[in-house]
Short mmCIF file of N, CA and C and ligand atoms in Angstrom, two decimals:
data_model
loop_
_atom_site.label_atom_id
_atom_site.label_comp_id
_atom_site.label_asym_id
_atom_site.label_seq_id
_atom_site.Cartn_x
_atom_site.Cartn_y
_atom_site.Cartn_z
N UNK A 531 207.47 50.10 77.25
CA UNK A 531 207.79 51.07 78.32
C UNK A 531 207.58 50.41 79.68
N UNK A 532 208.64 50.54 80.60
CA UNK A 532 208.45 50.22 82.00
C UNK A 532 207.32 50.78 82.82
N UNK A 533 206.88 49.77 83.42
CA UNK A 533 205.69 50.71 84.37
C UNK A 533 206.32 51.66 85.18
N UNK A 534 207.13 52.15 85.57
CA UNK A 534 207.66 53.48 85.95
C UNK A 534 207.57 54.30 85.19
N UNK A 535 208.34 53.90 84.27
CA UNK A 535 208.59 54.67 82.82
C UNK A 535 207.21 55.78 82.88
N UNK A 536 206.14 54.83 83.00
CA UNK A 536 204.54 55.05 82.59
C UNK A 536 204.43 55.83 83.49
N UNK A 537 204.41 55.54 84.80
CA UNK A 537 204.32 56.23 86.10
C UNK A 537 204.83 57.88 86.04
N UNK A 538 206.14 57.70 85.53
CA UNK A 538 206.27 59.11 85.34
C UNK A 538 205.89 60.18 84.58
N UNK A 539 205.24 59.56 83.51
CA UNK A 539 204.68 60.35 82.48
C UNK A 539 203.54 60.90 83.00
N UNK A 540 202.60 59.57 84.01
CA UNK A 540 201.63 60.13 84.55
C UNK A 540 201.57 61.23 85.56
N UNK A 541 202.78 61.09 86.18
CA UNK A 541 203.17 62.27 87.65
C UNK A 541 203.11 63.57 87.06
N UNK A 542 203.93 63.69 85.75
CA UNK A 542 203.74 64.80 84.83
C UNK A 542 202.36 65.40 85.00
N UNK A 543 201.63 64.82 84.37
CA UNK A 543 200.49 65.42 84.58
C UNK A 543 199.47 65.80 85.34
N UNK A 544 199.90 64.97 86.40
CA UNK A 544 199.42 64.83 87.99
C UNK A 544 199.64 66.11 88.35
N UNK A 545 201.35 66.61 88.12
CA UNK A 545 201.79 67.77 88.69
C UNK A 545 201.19 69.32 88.10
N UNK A 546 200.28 69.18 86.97
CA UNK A 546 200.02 70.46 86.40
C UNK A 546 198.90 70.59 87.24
N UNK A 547 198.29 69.81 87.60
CA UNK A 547 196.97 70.16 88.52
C UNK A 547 196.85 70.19 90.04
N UNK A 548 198.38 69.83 89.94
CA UNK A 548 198.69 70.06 91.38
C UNK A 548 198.20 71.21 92.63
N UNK A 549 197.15 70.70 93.82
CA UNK A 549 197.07 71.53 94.73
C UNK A 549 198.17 72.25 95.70
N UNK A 550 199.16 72.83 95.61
CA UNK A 550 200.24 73.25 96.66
C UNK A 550 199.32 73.23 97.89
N UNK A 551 198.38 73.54 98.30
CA UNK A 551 197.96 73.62 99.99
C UNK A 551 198.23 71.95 100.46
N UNK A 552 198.10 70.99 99.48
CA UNK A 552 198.26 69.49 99.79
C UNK A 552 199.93 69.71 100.52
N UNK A 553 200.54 70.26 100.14
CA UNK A 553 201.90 70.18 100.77
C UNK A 553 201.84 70.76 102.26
N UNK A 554 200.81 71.22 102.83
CA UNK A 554 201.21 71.63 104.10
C UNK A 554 201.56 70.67 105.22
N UNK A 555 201.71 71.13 106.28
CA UNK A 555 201.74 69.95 107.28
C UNK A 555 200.33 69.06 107.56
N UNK A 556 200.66 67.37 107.51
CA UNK A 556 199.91 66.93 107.64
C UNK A 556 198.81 66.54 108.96
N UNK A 557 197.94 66.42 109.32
CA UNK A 557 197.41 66.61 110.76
C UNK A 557 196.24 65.18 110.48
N UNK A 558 197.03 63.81 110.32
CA UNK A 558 196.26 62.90 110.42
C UNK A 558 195.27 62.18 111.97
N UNK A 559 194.69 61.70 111.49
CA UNK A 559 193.41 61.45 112.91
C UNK A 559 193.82 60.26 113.45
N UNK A 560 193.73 58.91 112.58
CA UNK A 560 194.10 57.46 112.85
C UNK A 560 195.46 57.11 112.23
N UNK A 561 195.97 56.09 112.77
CA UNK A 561 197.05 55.31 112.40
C UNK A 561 196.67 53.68 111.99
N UNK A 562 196.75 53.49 110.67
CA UNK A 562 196.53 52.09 109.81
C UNK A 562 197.59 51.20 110.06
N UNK A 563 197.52 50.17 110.90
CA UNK A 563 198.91 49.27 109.96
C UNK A 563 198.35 48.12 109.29
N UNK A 564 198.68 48.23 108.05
CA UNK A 564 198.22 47.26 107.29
C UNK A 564 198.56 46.26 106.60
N UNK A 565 198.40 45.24 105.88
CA UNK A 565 199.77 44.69 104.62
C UNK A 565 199.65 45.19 103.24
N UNK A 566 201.09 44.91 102.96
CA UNK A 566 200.97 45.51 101.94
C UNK A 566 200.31 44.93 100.64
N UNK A 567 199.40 44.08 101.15
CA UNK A 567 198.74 43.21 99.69
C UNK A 567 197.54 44.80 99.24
N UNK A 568 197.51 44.63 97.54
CA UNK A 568 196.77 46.23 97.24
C UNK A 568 195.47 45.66 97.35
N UNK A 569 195.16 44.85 97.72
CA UNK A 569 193.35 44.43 97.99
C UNK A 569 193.03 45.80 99.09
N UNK A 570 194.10 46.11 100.27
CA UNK A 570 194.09 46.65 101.16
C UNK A 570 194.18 48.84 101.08
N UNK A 571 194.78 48.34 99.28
CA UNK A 571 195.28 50.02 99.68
C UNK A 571 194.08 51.04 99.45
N UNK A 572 192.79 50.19 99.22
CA UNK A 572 191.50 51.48 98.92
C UNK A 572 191.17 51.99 100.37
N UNK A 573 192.15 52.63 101.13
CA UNK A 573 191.33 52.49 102.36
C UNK A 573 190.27 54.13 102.62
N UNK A 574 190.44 54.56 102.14
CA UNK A 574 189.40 55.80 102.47
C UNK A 574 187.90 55.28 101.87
N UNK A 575 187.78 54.20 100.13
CA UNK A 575 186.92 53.69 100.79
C UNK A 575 186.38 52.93 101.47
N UNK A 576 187.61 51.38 101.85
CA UNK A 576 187.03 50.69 103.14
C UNK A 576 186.62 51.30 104.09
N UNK A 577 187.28 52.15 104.26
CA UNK A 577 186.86 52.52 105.92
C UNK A 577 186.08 53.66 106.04
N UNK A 578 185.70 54.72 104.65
CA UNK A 578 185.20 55.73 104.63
C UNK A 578 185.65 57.11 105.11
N UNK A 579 187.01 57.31 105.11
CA UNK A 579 187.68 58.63 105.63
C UNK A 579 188.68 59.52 104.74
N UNK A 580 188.48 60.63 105.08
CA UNK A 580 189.36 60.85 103.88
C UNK A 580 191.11 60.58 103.67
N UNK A 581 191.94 60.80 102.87
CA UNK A 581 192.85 60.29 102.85
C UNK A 581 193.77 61.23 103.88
N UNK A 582 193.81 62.56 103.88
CA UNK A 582 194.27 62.85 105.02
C UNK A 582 193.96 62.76 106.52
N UNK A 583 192.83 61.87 106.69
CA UNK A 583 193.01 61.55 108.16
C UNK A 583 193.73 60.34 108.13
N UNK A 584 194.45 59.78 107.41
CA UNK A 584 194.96 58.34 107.60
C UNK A 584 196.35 58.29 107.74
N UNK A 585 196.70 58.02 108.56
CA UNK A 585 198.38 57.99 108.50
C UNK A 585 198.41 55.99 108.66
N UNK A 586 198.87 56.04 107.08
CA UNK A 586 199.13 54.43 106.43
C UNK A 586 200.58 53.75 106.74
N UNK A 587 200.41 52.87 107.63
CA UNK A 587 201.87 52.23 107.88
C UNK A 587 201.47 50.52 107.47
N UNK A 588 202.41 50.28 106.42
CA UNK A 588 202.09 49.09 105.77
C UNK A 588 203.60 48.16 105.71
N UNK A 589 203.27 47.21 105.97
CA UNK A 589 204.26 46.09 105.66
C UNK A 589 203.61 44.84 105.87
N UNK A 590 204.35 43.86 104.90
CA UNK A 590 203.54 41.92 105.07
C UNK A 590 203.17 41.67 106.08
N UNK A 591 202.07 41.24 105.69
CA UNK A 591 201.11 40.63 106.87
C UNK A 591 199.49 41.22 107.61
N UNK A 592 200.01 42.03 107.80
CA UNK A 592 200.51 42.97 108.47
C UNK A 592 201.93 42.63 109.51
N UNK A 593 203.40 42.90 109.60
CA UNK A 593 204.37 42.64 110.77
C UNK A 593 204.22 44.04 111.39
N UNK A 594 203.95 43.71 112.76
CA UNK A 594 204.02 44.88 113.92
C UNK A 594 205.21 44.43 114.10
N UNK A 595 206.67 45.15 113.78
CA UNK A 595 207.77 45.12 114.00
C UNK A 595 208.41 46.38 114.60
N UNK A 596 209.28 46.32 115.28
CA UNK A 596 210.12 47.28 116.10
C UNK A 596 209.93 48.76 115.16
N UNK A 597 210.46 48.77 114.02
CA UNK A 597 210.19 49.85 113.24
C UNK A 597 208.82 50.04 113.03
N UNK A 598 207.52 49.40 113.18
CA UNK A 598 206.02 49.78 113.14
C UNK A 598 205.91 50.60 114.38
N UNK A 599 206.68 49.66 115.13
CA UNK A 599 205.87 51.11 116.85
C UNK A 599 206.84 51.47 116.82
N UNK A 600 208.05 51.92 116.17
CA UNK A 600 208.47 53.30 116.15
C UNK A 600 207.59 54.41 115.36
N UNK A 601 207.14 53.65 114.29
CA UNK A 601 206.55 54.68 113.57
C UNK A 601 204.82 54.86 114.73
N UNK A 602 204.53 53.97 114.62
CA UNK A 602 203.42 54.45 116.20
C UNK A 602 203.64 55.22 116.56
N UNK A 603 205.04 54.88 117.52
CA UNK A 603 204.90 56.54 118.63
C UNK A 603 204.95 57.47 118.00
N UNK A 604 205.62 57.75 116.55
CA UNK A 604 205.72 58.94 116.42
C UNK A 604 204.63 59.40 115.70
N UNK A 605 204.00 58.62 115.24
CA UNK A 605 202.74 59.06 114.71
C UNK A 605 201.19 59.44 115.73
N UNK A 606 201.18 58.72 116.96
CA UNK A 606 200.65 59.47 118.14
C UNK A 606 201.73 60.48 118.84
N UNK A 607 202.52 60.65 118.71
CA UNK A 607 203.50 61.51 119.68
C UNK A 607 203.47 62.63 119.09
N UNK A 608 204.14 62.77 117.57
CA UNK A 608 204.22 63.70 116.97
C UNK A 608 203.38 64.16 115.97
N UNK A 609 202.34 63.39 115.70
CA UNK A 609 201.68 64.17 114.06
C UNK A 609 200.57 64.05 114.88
N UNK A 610 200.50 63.51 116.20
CA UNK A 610 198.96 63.50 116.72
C UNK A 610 197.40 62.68 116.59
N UNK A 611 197.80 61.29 115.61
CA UNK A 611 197.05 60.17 116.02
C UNK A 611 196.67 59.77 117.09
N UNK A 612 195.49 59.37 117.35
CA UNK A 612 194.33 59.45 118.78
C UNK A 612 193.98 57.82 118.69
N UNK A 613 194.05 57.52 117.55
CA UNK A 613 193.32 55.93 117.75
C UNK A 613 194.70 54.93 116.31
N UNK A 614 194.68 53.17 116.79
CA UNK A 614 195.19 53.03 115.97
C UNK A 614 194.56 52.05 115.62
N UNK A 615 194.48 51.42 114.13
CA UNK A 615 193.52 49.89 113.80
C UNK A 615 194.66 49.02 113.05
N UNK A 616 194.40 47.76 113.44
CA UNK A 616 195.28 46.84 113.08
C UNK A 616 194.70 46.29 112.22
N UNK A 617 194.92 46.11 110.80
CA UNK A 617 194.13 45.70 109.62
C UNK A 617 194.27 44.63 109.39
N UNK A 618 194.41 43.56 109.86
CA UNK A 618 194.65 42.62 109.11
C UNK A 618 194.02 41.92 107.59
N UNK A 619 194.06 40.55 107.31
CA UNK A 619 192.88 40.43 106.04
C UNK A 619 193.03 38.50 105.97
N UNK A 620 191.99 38.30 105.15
CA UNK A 620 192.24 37.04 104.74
C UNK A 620 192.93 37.19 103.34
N UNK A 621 193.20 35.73 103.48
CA UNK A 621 193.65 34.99 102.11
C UNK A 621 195.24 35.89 101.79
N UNK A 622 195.66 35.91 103.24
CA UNK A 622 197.58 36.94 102.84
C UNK A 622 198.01 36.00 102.10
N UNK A 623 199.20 36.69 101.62
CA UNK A 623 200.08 35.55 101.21
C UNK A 623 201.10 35.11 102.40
N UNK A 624 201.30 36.18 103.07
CA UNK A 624 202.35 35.82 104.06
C UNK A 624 201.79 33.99 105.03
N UNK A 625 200.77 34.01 104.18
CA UNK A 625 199.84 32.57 105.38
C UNK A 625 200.08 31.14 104.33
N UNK A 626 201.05 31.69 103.65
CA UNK A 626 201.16 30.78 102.73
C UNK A 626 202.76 29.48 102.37
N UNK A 627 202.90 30.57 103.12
CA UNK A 627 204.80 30.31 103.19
C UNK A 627 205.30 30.30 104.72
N UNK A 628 205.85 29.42 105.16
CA UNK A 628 206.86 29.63 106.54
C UNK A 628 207.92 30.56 106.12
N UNK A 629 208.93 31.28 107.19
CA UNK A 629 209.71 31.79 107.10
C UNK A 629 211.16 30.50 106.49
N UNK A 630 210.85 29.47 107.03
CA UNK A 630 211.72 28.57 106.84
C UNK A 630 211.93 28.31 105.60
N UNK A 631 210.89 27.97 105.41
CA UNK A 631 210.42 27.05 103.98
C UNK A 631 211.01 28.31 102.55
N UNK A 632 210.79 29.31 102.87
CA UNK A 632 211.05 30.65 101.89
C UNK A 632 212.58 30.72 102.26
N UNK A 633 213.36 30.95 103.23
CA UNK A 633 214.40 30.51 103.50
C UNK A 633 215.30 29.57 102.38
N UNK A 634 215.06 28.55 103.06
CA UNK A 634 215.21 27.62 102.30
C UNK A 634 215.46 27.69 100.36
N UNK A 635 214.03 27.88 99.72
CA UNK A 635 213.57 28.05 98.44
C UNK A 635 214.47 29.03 98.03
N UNK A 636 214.65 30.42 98.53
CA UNK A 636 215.41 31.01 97.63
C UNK A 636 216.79 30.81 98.11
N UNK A 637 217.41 29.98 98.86
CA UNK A 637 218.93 29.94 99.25
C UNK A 637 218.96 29.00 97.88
N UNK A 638 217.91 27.89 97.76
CA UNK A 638 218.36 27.35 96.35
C UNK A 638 218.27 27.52 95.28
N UNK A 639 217.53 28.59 95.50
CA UNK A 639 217.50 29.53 93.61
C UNK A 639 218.15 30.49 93.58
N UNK A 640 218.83 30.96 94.36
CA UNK A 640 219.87 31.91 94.40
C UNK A 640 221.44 31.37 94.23
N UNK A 641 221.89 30.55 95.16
CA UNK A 641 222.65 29.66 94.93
C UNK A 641 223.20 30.32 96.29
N UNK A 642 223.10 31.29 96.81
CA UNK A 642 223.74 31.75 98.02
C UNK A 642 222.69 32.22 99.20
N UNK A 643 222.87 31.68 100.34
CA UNK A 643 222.51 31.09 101.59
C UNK A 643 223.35 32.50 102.48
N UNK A 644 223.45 33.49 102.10
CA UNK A 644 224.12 35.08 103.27
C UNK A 644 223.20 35.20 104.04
N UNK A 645 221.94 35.66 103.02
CA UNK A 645 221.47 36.55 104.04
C UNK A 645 219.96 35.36 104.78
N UNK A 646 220.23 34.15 104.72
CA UNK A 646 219.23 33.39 105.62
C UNK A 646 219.86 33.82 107.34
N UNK A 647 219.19 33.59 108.17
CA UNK A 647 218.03 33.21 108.13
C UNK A 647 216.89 34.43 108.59
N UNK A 648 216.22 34.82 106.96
CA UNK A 648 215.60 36.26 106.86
C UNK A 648 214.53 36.12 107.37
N UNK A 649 214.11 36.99 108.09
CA UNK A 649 212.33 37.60 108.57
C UNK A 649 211.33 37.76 107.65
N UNK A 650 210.37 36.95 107.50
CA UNK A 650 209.98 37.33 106.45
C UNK A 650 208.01 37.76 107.42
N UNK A 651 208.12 37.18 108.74
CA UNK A 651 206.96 37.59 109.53
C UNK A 651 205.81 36.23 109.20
N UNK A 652 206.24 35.12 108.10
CA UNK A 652 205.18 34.85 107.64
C UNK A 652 204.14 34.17 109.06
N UNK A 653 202.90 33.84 108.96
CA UNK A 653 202.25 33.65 110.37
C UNK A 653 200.54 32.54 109.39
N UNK A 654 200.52 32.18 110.33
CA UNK A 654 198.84 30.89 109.34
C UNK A 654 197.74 31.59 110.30
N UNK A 655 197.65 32.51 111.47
CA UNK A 655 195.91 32.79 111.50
C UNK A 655 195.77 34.12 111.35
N UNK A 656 194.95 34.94 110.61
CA UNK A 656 194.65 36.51 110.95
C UNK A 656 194.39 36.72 112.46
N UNK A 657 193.30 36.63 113.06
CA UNK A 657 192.93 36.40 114.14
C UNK A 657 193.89 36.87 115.49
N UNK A 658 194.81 35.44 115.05
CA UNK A 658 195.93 35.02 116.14
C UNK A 658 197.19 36.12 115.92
N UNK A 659 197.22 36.47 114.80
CA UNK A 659 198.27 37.40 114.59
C UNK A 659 197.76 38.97 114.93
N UNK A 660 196.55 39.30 114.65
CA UNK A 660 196.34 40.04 115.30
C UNK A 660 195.93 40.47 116.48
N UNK A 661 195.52 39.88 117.31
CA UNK A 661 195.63 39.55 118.90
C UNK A 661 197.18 39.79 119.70
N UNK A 662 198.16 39.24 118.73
CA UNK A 662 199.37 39.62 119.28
C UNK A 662 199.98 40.86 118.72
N UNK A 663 199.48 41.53 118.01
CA UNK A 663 199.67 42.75 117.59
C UNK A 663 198.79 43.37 118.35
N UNK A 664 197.82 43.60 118.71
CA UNK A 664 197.05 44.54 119.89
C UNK A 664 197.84 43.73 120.76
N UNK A 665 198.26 43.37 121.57
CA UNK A 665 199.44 43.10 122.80
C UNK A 665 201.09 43.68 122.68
N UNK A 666 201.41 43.76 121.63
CA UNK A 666 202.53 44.40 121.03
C UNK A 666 202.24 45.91 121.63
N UNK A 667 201.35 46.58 120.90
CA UNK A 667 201.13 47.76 120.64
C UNK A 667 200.71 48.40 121.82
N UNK A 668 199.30 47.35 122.28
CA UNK A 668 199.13 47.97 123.78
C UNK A 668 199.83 48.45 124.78
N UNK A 669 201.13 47.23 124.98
CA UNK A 669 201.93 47.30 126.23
C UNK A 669 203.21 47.62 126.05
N UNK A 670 203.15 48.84 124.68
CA UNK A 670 204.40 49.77 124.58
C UNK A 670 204.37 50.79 125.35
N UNK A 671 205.47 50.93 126.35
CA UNK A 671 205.41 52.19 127.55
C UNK A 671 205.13 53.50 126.86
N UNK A 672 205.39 53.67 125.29
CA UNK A 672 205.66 54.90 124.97
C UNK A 672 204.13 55.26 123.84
N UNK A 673 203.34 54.42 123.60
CA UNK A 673 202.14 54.34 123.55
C UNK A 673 200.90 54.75 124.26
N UNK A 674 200.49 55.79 124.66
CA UNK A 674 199.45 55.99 125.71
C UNK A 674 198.55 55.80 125.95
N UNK A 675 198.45 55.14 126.90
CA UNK A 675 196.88 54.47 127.36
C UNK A 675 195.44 55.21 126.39
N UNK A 676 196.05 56.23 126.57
CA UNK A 676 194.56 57.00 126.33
C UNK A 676 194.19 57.10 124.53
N UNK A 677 195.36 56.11 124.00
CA UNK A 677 195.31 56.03 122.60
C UNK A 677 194.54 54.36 121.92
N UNK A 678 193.38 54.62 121.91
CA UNK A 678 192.37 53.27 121.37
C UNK A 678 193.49 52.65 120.04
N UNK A 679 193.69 51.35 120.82
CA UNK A 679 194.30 50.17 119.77
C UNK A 679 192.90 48.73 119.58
N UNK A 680 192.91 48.78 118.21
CA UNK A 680 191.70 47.69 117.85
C UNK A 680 192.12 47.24 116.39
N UNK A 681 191.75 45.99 116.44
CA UNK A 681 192.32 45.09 115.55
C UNK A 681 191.12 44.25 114.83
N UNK A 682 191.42 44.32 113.79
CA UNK A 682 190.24 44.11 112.36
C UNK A 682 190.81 42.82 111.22
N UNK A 683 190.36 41.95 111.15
CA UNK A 683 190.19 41.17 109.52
C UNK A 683 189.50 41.53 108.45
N UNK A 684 189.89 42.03 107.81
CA UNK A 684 189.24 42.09 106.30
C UNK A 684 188.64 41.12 105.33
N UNK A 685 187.62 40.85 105.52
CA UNK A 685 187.50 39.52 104.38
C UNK A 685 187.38 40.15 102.94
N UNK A 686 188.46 39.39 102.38
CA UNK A 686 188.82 39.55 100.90
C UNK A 686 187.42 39.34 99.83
N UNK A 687 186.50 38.43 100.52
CA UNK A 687 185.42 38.18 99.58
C UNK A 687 184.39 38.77 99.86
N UNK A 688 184.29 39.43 101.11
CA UNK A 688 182.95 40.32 101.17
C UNK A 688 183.34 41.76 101.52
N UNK A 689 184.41 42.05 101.42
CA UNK A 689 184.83 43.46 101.96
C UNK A 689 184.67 43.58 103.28
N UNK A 690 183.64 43.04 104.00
CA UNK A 690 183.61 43.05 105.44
C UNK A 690 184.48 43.17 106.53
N UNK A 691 184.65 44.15 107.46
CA UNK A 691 185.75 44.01 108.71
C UNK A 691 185.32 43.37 110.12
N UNK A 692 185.42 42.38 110.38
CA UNK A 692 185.62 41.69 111.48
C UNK A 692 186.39 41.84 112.98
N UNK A 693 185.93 42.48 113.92
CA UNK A 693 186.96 42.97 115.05
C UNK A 693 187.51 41.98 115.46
N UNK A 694 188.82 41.97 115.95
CA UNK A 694 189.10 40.77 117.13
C UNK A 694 189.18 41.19 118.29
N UNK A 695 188.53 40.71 119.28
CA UNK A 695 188.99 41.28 120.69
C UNK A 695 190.27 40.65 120.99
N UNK A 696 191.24 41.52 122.24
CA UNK A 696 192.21 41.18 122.51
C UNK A 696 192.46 39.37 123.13
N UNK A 697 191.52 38.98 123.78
CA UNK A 697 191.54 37.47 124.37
C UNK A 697 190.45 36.97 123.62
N UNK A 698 190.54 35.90 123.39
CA UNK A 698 189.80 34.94 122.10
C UNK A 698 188.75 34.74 122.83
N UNK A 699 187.25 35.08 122.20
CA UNK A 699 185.84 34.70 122.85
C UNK A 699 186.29 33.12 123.15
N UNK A 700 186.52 32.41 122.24
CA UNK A 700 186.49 30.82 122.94
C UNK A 700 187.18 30.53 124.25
N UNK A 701 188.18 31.33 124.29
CA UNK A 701 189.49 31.35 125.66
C UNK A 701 188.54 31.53 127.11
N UNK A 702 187.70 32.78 126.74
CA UNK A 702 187.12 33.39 127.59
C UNK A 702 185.92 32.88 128.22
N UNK A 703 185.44 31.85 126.80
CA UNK A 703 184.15 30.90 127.37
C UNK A 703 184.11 30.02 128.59
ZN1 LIG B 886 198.53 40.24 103.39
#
């Protein structure tokens, strides 16, 4: 059986115990962007909140891409997020691969070269990538000042979150 397959059997049963008040409108607190590696997806208990204060926006890397602060604004604009955290983590995979180099690899295992030359976001520092994601995010006009943006590493081996400030302590030394 396909793990869907499985999946659905399980939803089945998911659905007999189903709370209907879970369907109301949602009224999340923070906005996550995270990657999508699942080291990352326990986050109510990394971070200790419950799952409806979290409004989860995930893609590789984390990529703060045009469609991430769309979903930003509308997730401070309209559902009413007050603060946002930039998750980053160690040991991505995206730190593993150039965009080029992946490029490349599957134009030759595919045998067709269309859709190069694809985004794939890949990036080599947490740190550095997230620093330019709090600059992304910060200095979106449609973002409001009065909405706390802060940016975090996850270490994969101790669970630990690590802040980054926006300008690198060494820069600043
Ligand atoms: Zn990752």
């Amino acid at each position: 059986m396909s793990i869907i397959d499985k999946a659905l059997e399980a939803n089945r049963n998911y659905a007999k115990s189903y709370d209907p008040a879970l369907g109301k409108r949602p009224a999340p607190k923070i906005a996550v962007v995270t990657c999508m590696d699942p080291r990352l997806s326990d986050l109510p208990d990394i971070l200790g909140l419950p799952h409806a204060d979290l409004d989860v926006i995930r893609t590789g890397g984390p990529a703060v891409t045009e469609d991430v602060l769309g979903e930003l604004v509308v997730s401070t604009r309209v559902l009413g997020t007050t603060e946002i955290m930039l998750l980053n983590h160690t040991g991505c995979g995206f730190t593993t691969f150039t965009d080029d180099e992946l490029n490349a690899k599957l134009t030759a295992l595919t045998g067709d070269a269309s859709p190069a030359p694809m985004r794939f976001f890949s990036y080599k520092n947490p740190e550095e990538n997230t620093r330019e994601q709090i600059k992304k995010v910060r200095s979106h006009p449609w973002i409001a000042k009065e909405v706390a943006v802060r940016g975090f590493v996850f270490d994969v081996n101790t669970g630990l979150l690590t802040e980054v400030h926006r300008v690198s302590q060494d820069a600043a030394a």
